[in-house]
Short mmCIF file of C-alpha atoms and ligand atoms in Angstrom, two decimals:
data_model
loop_
_atom_site.label_atom_id
_atom_site.label_comp_id
_atom_site.label_asym_id
_atom_site.label_seq_id
_atom_site.Cartn_x
_atom_site.Cartn_y
_atom_site.Cartn_z
CA MET A 1 61.12 8.66 16.15
CA LEU A 2 58.32 6.53 14.76
CA LEU A 3 60.86 4.52 12.77
CA LEU A 4 62.86 4.00 15.94
CA LEU A 5 59.79 2.75 17.75
CA ILE A 6 58.87 0.39 14.93
CA GLY A 7 62.45 -0.86 14.93
CA VAL A 8 62.35 -1.58 18.65
CA ILE A 9 59.03 -3.39 18.35
CA LEU A 10 60.31 -5.48 15.42
CA LYS A 11 63.44 -6.35 17.38
CA ILE A 12 61.46 -7.40 20.43
CA SER A 13 58.94 -9.44 18.47
CA ARG A 14 61.76 -11.50 16.95
CA SER A 15 63.14 -14.17 19.22
CA CYS A 16 66.60 -13.82 20.58
CA ALA A 17 69.49 -15.19 18.54
CA VAL A 18 72.92 -15.58 20.11
CA ASP A 19 76.06 -16.72 18.33
CA ILE A 20 77.86 -19.70 19.80
CA ALA A 21 80.64 -18.43 22.03
CA ASN A 22 84.22 -18.87 20.79
CA CYS A 23 83.05 -20.11 17.43
CA PRO A 24 83.49 -18.08 14.26
CA TYR A 25 80.61 -18.40 11.81
CA GLU A 26 82.63 -20.38 9.24
CA GLU A 27 83.09 -23.20 11.77
CA THR A 28 79.34 -23.81 12.03
CA VAL A 29 76.91 -25.92 10.01
CA ASN A 30 73.14 -25.83 9.55
CA LEU A 31 71.65 -28.51 11.80
CA SER A 32 67.94 -27.98 11.01
CA ASN A 33 67.59 -31.41 9.48
CA TYR A 34 69.47 -33.34 12.11
CA ALA A 35 67.77 -35.21 14.94
CA SER A 36 68.72 -34.41 18.49
CA GLN A 37 69.70 -37.21 20.94
CA GLU A 38 68.06 -37.52 24.33
CA ASN A 39 70.92 -35.67 25.99
CA GLY A 40 70.67 -32.82 23.47
CA SER A 41 73.68 -33.83 21.38
CA ILE A 42 73.47 -33.86 17.60
CA PHE A 43 75.69 -36.00 15.40
CA TYR A 44 77.03 -34.44 12.21
CA GLN A 45 79.12 -36.78 10.09
CA ASN A 46 79.74 -38.85 13.21
CA ILE A 47 81.00 -35.87 15.19
CA GLU A 48 79.09 -35.23 18.39
CA ILE A 49 77.98 -31.63 18.88
CA THR A 50 76.87 -31.11 22.46
CA LYS A 51 74.23 -28.60 23.49
CA ALA A 52 76.89 -26.05 24.46
CA TRP A 53 78.15 -25.96 20.86
CA GLN A 54 74.72 -25.33 19.35
CA GLY A 55 73.02 -21.98 18.81
CA TYR A 56 70.27 -20.25 16.90
CA TYR A 57 71.23 -17.92 14.05
CA ASP A 58 69.07 -15.54 12.06
CA TYR A 59 71.69 -14.84 9.43
CA GLU A 60 74.14 -16.50 7.08
CA GLN A 61 77.59 -15.21 6.39
CA TYR A 62 79.18 -15.08 2.98
CA PHE A 63 82.35 -14.05 1.23
CA ASN A 64 84.19 -11.17 2.86
CA GLY A 65 81.89 -11.26 5.90
CA VAL A 66 78.67 -10.22 4.18
CA ASN A 67 75.71 -11.16 6.36
CA VAL A 68 72.32 -12.08 4.92
CA ASN A 69 69.25 -12.34 7.12
CA VAL A 70 67.48 -15.69 6.96
CA ALA A 71 64.89 -17.48 9.04
CA MET A 72 66.05 -18.56 12.48
CA HIS A 73 67.77 -21.93 12.33
CA LEU A 74 69.93 -24.15 14.49
CA ARG A 75 73.67 -24.29 13.85
CA GLY A 76 76.42 -26.30 15.46
CA CYS A 77 80.11 -25.63 15.86
CA VAL A 78 81.41 -28.78 14.21
CA CYS A 79 84.73 -27.52 12.86
CA LYS A 80 86.04 -27.06 16.40
CA PHE A 81 86.28 -30.83 16.67
CA LYS A 82 87.57 -31.76 13.23
CA LYS A 83 88.81 -29.42 10.53
CA CYS A 84 86.37 -28.57 7.74
CA VAL A 85 86.43 -28.01 4.03
CA LYS A 86 83.50 -26.69 2.08
CA LEU A 87 81.92 -28.26 -1.00
CA CYS A 88 80.08 -26.02 -3.46
CA CYS A 89 77.45 -28.72 -4.10
CA GLN A 90 76.30 -32.07 -2.72
CA ARG A 91 78.92 -34.77 -2.68
CA SER A 92 77.37 -36.45 -5.74
CA GLU A 93 77.19 -33.18 -7.68
CA LEU A 94 79.56 -30.76 -9.29
CA ILE A 95 79.32 -27.14 -10.30
CA ASN A 96 79.00 -26.41 -14.01
CA GLY A 97 80.09 -23.42 -16.05
CA ASN A 98 76.87 -21.56 -15.26
CA GLY A 99 77.39 -22.01 -11.56
CA GLN A 100 74.65 -24.63 -11.20
CA CYS A 101 74.98 -27.83 -9.25
CA ILE A 102 74.46 -30.82 -11.55
CA THR A 103 74.77 -34.57 -11.07
CA ASN A 104 78.38 -35.59 -11.36
CA ILE A 105 78.26 -38.36 -13.92
CA GLY A 106 81.86 -39.25 -13.24
CA ALA A 107 81.40 -39.49 -9.49
CA ASN A 108 81.69 -43.22 -8.97
CA SER A 109 83.93 -43.96 -11.94
CA SER A 110 87.56 -44.96 -11.81
CA HIS A 111 88.37 -41.52 -13.20
CA SER A 112 87.12 -39.82 -10.10
CA SER A 113 89.31 -39.07 -7.14
CA ASP A 114 88.33 -37.98 -3.65
CA PHE A 115 91.98 -37.33 -2.91
CA ILE A 116 93.46 -33.90 -2.66
CA MET A 117 96.99 -32.65 -1.99
CA ILE A 118 97.30 -30.79 1.29
CA THR A 119 100.21 -28.81 2.67
CA GLN A 120 101.15 -29.84 6.19
CA THR A 121 102.34 -27.41 8.84
CA ASN A 122 105.92 -28.55 8.27
CA GLY A 123 105.58 -27.57 4.61
CA GLU A 124 105.45 -31.11 3.26
CA PHE A 125 102.74 -32.26 0.88
CA LYS A 126 100.42 -35.13 1.59
CA LYS A 127 97.63 -36.73 -0.40
CA VAL A 128 94.51 -37.28 1.70
CA ASP A 129 90.96 -38.49 1.18
CA ILE A 130 88.85 -35.35 1.63
CA PHE A 131 85.99 -37.21 3.27
CA ASN A 132 88.21 -38.96 5.83
CA HIS A 133 90.54 -36.14 6.67
CA PHE A 134 87.94 -33.38 6.85
CA ILE A 135 84.38 -32.71 7.87
CA TRP A 136 82.59 -31.19 4.93
CA GLN A 137 80.27 -28.24 4.94
CA MET A 138 78.19 -27.36 1.94
CA GLY A 139 77.41 -24.06 0.28
CA ARG A 140 78.93 -21.28 -1.73
CA PRO A 141 80.69 -18.14 -0.61
CA CYS A 142 78.69 -16.07 -3.11
CA ASN A 143 76.22 -16.52 -5.94
CA ARG A 144 78.70 -16.36 -8.77
CA VAL A 145 81.72 -18.40 -7.87
CA ALA A 146 84.61 -18.85 -10.29
CA GLN A 147 87.27 -21.52 -10.37
CA PHE A 148 90.62 -20.45 -9.03
CA HIS A 149 93.26 -21.18 -11.67
CA SER A 150 96.87 -21.27 -10.65
CA THR A 151 99.08 -18.97 -12.68
CA ALA A 152 102.68 -17.86 -12.60
CA GLN A 153 101.68 -14.98 -10.32
CA SER A 154 99.52 -16.91 -7.91
CA ASN A 155 98.79 -20.46 -6.92
CA TRP A 156 96.73 -22.18 -4.32
CA SER A 157 97.27 -24.88 -1.76
CA LEU A 158 94.95 -26.41 0.76
CA LEU A 159 96.39 -26.39 4.26
CA GLU A 160 96.04 -29.22 6.72
CA ASN A 161 93.49 -27.24 8.73
CA GLY A 162 91.17 -26.66 5.76
CA THR A 163 92.30 -23.09 5.11
CA LEU A 164 92.95 -22.29 1.46
CA LYS A 165 96.21 -20.45 0.96
CA ILE A 166 96.51 -18.27 -2.11
CA ARG A 167 100.20 -17.79 -2.64
CA ARG A 168 100.98 -14.64 -4.54
CA THR A 169 104.26 -13.06 -5.41
CA GLU A 170 103.46 -9.96 -3.34
CA GLN A 171 101.47 -11.37 -0.45
CA SER A 172 99.71 -14.58 0.51
CA MET A 173 96.06 -14.68 1.42
CA TYR A 174 94.19 -17.16 3.58
CA TYR A 175 90.62 -18.13 2.79
CA THR A 176 88.52 -19.91 5.39
CA THR A 177 85.54 -22.06 4.38
CA ARG A 178 83.49 -18.86 4.47
CA ASP A 179 85.35 -17.63 1.41
CA TYR A 180 85.91 -20.67 -0.81
CA CYS A 181 84.35 -23.97 -1.83
CA LEU A 182 85.61 -27.09 -3.57
CA SER A 183 84.06 -28.88 -6.51
CA GLN A 184 85.15 -31.67 -8.79
CA VAL A 185 86.26 -30.48 -12.18
CA TYR A 186 86.97 -32.57 -15.25
CA ASP A 187 90.54 -32.31 -16.34
CA ASP A 188 91.07 -33.16 -20.02
CA HIS A 189 94.77 -33.82 -19.68
CA GLY A 190 94.58 -36.40 -16.95
CA ASN A 191 91.13 -37.65 -18.04
CA GLU A 192 90.20 -37.32 -14.39
CA TYR A 193 87.78 -35.57 -12.06
CA THR A 194 89.69 -33.72 -9.36
CA TYR A 195 88.74 -31.27 -6.63
CA GLU A 196 89.51 -27.63 -7.36
CA PRO A 197 88.78 -24.48 -5.34
CA PHE A 198 86.19 -21.84 -6.30
CA SER A 199 85.85 -18.39 -4.85
CA CYS A 200 84.48 -14.93 -5.53
CA VAL A 201 85.90 -11.89 -7.22
CA ILE A 202 86.67 -9.08 -4.83
CA LEU A 203 84.53 -6.21 -6.04
CA ASN A 204 85.34 -2.65 -5.26
CA PRO A 205 83.26 -1.40 -2.35
CA SER A 206 79.77 -0.73 -3.63
CA TRP A 207 78.76 2.74 -4.69
CA ASP A 208 76.38 3.44 -1.87
CA VAL A 209 79.03 2.70 0.75
CA PHE A 210 81.45 4.94 -1.11
CA ILE A 211 78.91 7.76 -1.41
CA LYS A 212 77.85 7.50 2.24
CA LYS A 213 81.45 7.68 3.36
CA TYR A 214 82.38 10.70 1.28
CA ALA A 215 79.02 12.44 1.58
CA MET A 216 79.57 12.57 5.32
CA LEU A 217 83.05 13.95 4.91
CA ILE A 218 81.82 16.62 2.51
CA SER A 219 79.00 17.49 4.91
CA ILE A 220 81.52 18.01 7.70
CA ILE A 221 83.61 20.27 5.46
CA PHE A 222 80.55 22.47 4.90
CA PHE A 223 79.20 22.29 8.46
CA ILE A 224 82.31 23.74 10.05
CA PRO A 225 82.36 27.08 8.15
CA THR A 226 78.58 27.34 8.58
CA VAL A 227 78.98 27.07 12.34
CA LEU A 228 81.85 29.56 12.32
CA ILE A 229 79.87 32.08 10.29
CA TYR A 230 76.91 31.75 12.63
CA LEU A 231 79.17 32.23 15.63
CA GLY A 232 80.86 35.24 14.02
CA PHE A 233 77.79 37.36 13.37
CA LYS A 234 75.58 38.49 16.20
CA GLU A 235 72.73 38.96 13.73
CA LEU A 236 72.82 35.21 13.17
CA HIS A 237 73.40 33.82 16.63
CA GLY A 238 71.67 36.63 18.52
CA ASN A 239 68.25 35.07 18.25
CA LEU A 240 67.09 31.78 19.61
CA GLY A 241 66.69 30.10 16.23
CA GLY A 242 70.34 30.78 15.42
CA LYS A 243 71.52 29.34 18.71
CA LEU A 244 69.44 26.22 18.20
CA LEU A 245 70.75 25.79 14.67
CA ILE A 246 74.35 26.12 15.87
CA SER A 247 73.79 23.55 18.60
CA TYR A 248 72.20 21.20 16.09
CA LEU A 249 75.05 21.64 13.59
CA ILE A 250 77.70 21.10 16.27
CA SER A 251 76.06 17.86 17.40
CA LEU A 252 75.70 16.70 13.81
CA THR A 253 79.31 17.58 12.98
CA MET A 254 80.57 15.73 16.04
CA SER A 255 78.54 12.60 15.26
CA TYR A 256 79.56 12.64 11.59
CA SER A 257 83.19 13.08 12.61
CA VAL A 258 83.07 10.00 14.82
CA ILE A 259 81.41 7.92 12.11
CA CYS A 260 83.82 9.21 9.47
CA TYR A 261 86.78 8.43 11.68
CA ILE A 262 85.54 4.85 12.17
CA ASN A 263 84.76 4.39 8.48
CA PHE A 264 88.02 5.80 7.19
CA THR A 265 90.23 3.90 9.64
CA THR A 266 91.56 0.89 7.78
CA GLY A 267 93.47 -0.78 10.59
CA ALA A 268 92.09 -2.02 13.88
CA ILE A 269 90.93 0.51 16.46
CA SER A 270 92.07 -0.25 20.00
CA ALA A 271 89.40 -1.44 22.43
CA PRO A 272 89.33 1.63 24.71
CA ALA A 273 89.27 4.01 21.72
CA CYS A 274 86.49 1.93 20.22
CA LEU A 275 84.44 2.21 23.40
CA ILE A 276 84.89 5.96 23.66
CA LEU A 277 84.15 6.53 19.97
CA GLY A 278 81.07 4.34 20.20
CA TYR A 279 79.52 6.14 23.15
CA ALA A 280 80.58 9.61 21.97
CA GLY A 281 79.05 8.87 18.57
CA TYR A 282 75.86 7.61 20.16
CA PHE A 283 75.64 10.66 22.44
CA PHE A 284 76.03 13.16 19.59
CA VAL A 285 73.61 11.35 17.27
CA ARG A 286 71.02 11.48 20.05
CA ALA A 287 71.82 15.13 20.79
CA ALA A 288 71.48 16.05 17.10
CA PHE A 289 68.16 14.27 17.02
CA PHE A 290 66.86 16.15 20.05
CA TRP A 291 68.21 19.50 18.85
CA LEU A 292 66.34 19.02 15.61
CA SER A 293 63.19 18.22 17.58
CA ILE A 294 63.63 21.37 19.67
CA LEU A 295 64.28 23.39 16.54
CA SER A 296 61.01 22.17 15.05
CA PHE A 297 59.24 22.77 18.31
CA ASP A 298 60.57 26.29 18.47
CA ILE A 299 59.46 27.09 14.93
CA TRP A 300 56.02 25.80 15.77
CA ARG A 301 55.95 27.84 18.98
CA ASN A 302 57.04 30.94 17.08
CA ILE A 303 54.35 30.56 14.51
CA LYS A 304 51.76 29.91 17.16
CA GLU A 305 52.54 32.88 19.32
CA ASN A 306 53.45 34.95 16.31
CA LEU A 307 56.30 36.32 18.37
CA GLN A 308 58.96 38.61 16.99
CA THR A 309 62.41 37.43 17.99
CA GLY A 310 63.50 39.78 20.75
CA ILE A 311 66.82 38.98 22.38
CA LYS A 312 65.93 39.55 26.02
CA SER A 313 64.07 36.52 27.35
CA HIS A 314 65.45 34.06 24.82
CA ASN A 315 68.74 33.39 26.51
CA LYS A 316 66.92 31.82 29.40
CA LEU A 317 64.89 29.65 27.06
CA TYR A 318 68.07 28.60 25.25
CA TRP A 319 69.65 27.45 28.51
CA LEU A 320 66.53 25.51 29.33
CA TYR A 321 66.57 23.85 25.92
CA SER A 322 70.31 23.08 26.30
CA LEU A 323 69.78 21.49 29.65
CA LEU A 324 66.97 19.44 28.19
CA VAL A 325 68.81 18.25 25.06
CA TRP A 326 72.24 17.50 26.53
CA GLY A 327 70.59 16.00 29.59
CA VAL A 328 68.30 13.67 27.69
CA ALA A 329 71.11 12.68 25.29
CA LEU A 330 73.32 11.91 28.29
CA LEU A 331 70.51 9.94 29.90
CA CYS A 332 70.06 7.89 26.71
CA THR A 333 73.80 7.23 26.58
CA MET A 334 73.86 6.20 30.21
CA LEU A 335 70.90 3.89 29.77
CA THR A 336 72.67 2.34 26.78
CA ALA A 337 75.84 1.87 28.80
CA LEU A 338 73.80 0.41 31.63
CA ALA A 339 72.21 -2.09 29.27
CA GLU A 340 75.66 -3.02 27.99
CA TRP A 341 77.11 -3.65 31.44
CA SER A 342 74.09 -5.25 33.07
CA LYS A 343 73.63 -9.00 33.28
CA ILE A 344 70.88 -9.26 30.63
CA ASP A 345 71.11 -11.77 27.80
CA SER A 346 73.79 -10.58 25.39
CA CYS A 347 71.40 -10.43 22.44
CA TRP A 348 69.57 -7.54 24.07
CA LYS A 349 72.75 -5.56 24.53
CA PRO A 350 73.57 -2.71 22.18
CA GLY A 351 77.10 -4.06 21.72
CA ILE A 352 78.94 -0.75 21.60
CA GLY A 353 82.66 -1.34 21.68
CA THR A 354 82.46 -5.12 21.49
CA LYS A 355 82.17 -6.31 17.91
CA HIS A 356 81.99 -2.88 16.31
CA CYS A 357 82.87 0.49 17.73
CA TRP A 358 79.41 1.60 16.78
CA LEU A 359 76.14 -0.06 17.70
CA ASP A 360 76.24 -3.77 16.97
CA GLY A 361 74.45 -3.86 13.65
CA LYS A 362 74.95 -5.38 10.25
CA GLN A 363 76.52 -2.13 9.13
CA LYS A 364 78.65 0.22 11.07
CA ILE A 365 76.45 3.19 10.22
CA SER A 366 73.08 1.49 10.40
CA SER A 367 71.98 3.37 13.50
CA LEU A 368 71.96 6.60 11.53
CA GLN A 369 68.87 5.38 9.72
CA SER A 370 66.85 5.94 12.86
CA LEU A 371 67.45 9.65 12.57
C1 NAG B 1 68.98 -25.26 6.91
O1 NAG B 1 68.61 -26.55 6.50
C2 NAG B 1 67.21 -26.71 6.24
C3 NAG B 1 66.98 -28.17 5.90
O2 NAG B 1 67.87 -28.61 4.93
C4 NAG B 1 66.75 -25.79 5.13
O3 NAG B 1 65.39 -25.92 4.91
C5 NAG B 1 67.10 -24.36 5.52
O4 NAG B 1 66.78 -23.49 4.45
C6 NAG B 1 68.55 -24.23 5.88
N1 NAG B 1 68.77 -22.90 6.36
C7 NAG B 1 69.80 -22.18 5.97
C8 NAG B 1 69.85 -20.81 6.51
O5 NAG B 1 70.64 -22.59 5.22
C1 NAG B 2 74.68 -38.32 24.30
O1 NAG B 2 74.00 -39.44 23.78
C2 NAG B 2 74.67 -40.10 22.72
C3 NAG B 2 73.80 -41.20 22.16
O2 NAG B 2 72.89 -41.68 23.11
C4 NAG B 2 76.02 -40.64 23.23
O3 NAG B 2 76.72 -41.30 22.19
C5 NAG B 2 76.84 -39.49 23.76
O4 NAG B 2 78.06 -39.94 24.30
C6 NAG B 2 76.06 -38.72 24.82
N1 NAG B 2 76.84 -37.54 25.13
C7 NAG B 2 77.02 -37.09 26.37
C8 NAG B 2 77.83 -35.85 26.53
O5 NAG B 2 76.57 -37.68 27.34
C1 NAG B 3 77.50 -43.01 -6.69
O1 NAG B 3 77.30 -43.90 -5.62
C2 NAG B 3 76.39 -43.44 -4.63
C3 NAG B 3 76.30 -44.50 -3.54
O2 NAG B 3 77.48 -45.19 -3.41
C4 NAG B 3 75.03 -43.18 -5.24
O3 NAG B 3 74.15 -42.66 -4.25
C5 NAG B 3 75.16 -42.19 -6.37
O4 NAG B 3 73.90 -42.01 -7.00
C6 NAG B 3 76.18 -42.66 -7.39
N1 NAG B 3 76.36 -41.67 -8.39
C7 NAG B 3 76.35 -41.91 -9.71
C8 NAG B 3 76.52 -40.73 -10.61
O5 NAG B 3 76.23 -43.01 -10.13
C1 NAG B 4 103.58 -21.98 -6.76
O1 NAG B 4 103.74 -23.13 -5.92
C2 NAG B 4 105.06 -23.68 -5.86
C3 NAG B 4 105.03 -24.84 -4.94
O2 NAG B 4 104.01 -25.71 -5.26
C4 NAG B 4 106.06 -22.64 -5.44
O3 NAG B 4 107.36 -23.16 -5.49
C5 NAG B 4 105.96 -21.43 -6.32
O4 NAG B 4 106.83 -20.41 -5.88
C6 NAG B 4 104.54 -20.89 -6.34
N1 NAG B 4 104.41 -19.73 -7.16
C7 NAG B 4 104.08 -18.54 -6.67
C8 NAG B 4 103.94 -17.42 -7.66
O5 NAG B 4 103.87 -18.34 -5.51
C1 NAG B 5 95.27 -22.70 9.50
O1 NAG B 5 96.66 -22.51 9.37
C2 NAG B 5 97.04 -21.24 8.85
C3 NAG B 5 98.54 -21.25 8.67
O2 NAG B 5 99.18 -21.86 9.73
C4 NAG B 5 96.57 -20.14 9.77
O3 NAG B 5 96.91 -18.88 9.23
C5 NAG B 5 95.06 -20.25 9.93
O4 NAG B 5 94.61 -19.29 10.85
C6 NAG B 5 94.68 -21.64 10.38
N1 NAG B 5 93.22 -21.71 10.35
C7 NAG B 5 92.49 -22.32 11.29
C8 NAG B 5 91.03 -22.33 11.09
O5 NAG B 5 93.00 -22.86 12.26
#
């Protein structure tokens, strides 16, 4: 509860960041260093970005959609107006074997070429000057980028719209500027510096994600028989403590099931299903939280009054507790839904069912940490 409160205070004390509407992250550039015109427009490589296409971001997005929190900064949606490519380093630099950006000594020589072969929509090839045909962004998709070498099994081509197509025998993949960058590379054979793509190795999902996913599943597998055993024996569910424990376990099992379902679904989840899962998950997480609180409260009460657990009056108390827990959990869910559907600024909205089925966080299961 304290954590939750601290979280809320932290969230409120930070100013409100809203993504630019209809603009995926990879189409934006950092505009911190660019001067604003009187009418609010900013020019980036001679492209005018009006106020409507600017927004404040408190994160950066990397390969495979990994978000990293950074200080709030202004970004503009420049790639909406002219297609972008991404350079790993400054225009006058190139990336070396250690992944560092170093001065490109060949940059202005006759051996250097700013031209690159692109594949047009009609399938034909065309040689274009990168800096005329594209807007360029700068940065790397991840810390340790590696050059993409064409082989018999896979080769790359840069599409007209700046998307990098990795053609493979089984299946082609498309990398946006979020996932690749270009750098000049010295080619011994041609004695020439040419632009080549770099990207990141797809790692297996990290261990903690894997463990979280399966730990939840295993928990569910053990919760269900526990609940059944408690329900089966009057000695166990006859007293108030048993009833409270069952209620807690049922809420926990339901919330874990929703989260597991979301995490194990590989394909897209339809919008209505997403909405229902999101709110159901939220409701049961809240209920589990309150049941646990009641359970603790009841233990404390028991110790205090030093009561022996008689069956008679406890049913009434259980119904009171139930009313309290389910009621408050429902109230929380309704308040959340109200916040979602009200007219407040979208950055204050919980975002259930919009970007993620779960609460709009960096991770699908982040809201569990408040438990
Ligand atoms: C944006 O650009 C400014 C100025 O170059 C720099 O100080 C800042 O770190 C950049 N922010 C991000 C998130 O790249
Ligand atoms: C904003 O001002 C700049 C420079 O003064 C001008 O080039 C541009 O057309 C203006 N844009 C709008 C939308 O008025
Ligand atoms: C190449 O030329 C640009 C200006 O045209 C200059 O800024 C840059 O330092 C030069 N690079 C090298 C390696 O000479
Ligand atoms: C590599 O690219 C060429 C066209 O440039 C294509 O004909 C060939 O099939 C590609 N190889 C693979 C494995 O996709
Ligand atoms: C670029 O073209 C490819 C192939 O037509 C398409 O899959 C991709 O979505 C396009 N990307 C953008 C940013 O328009």
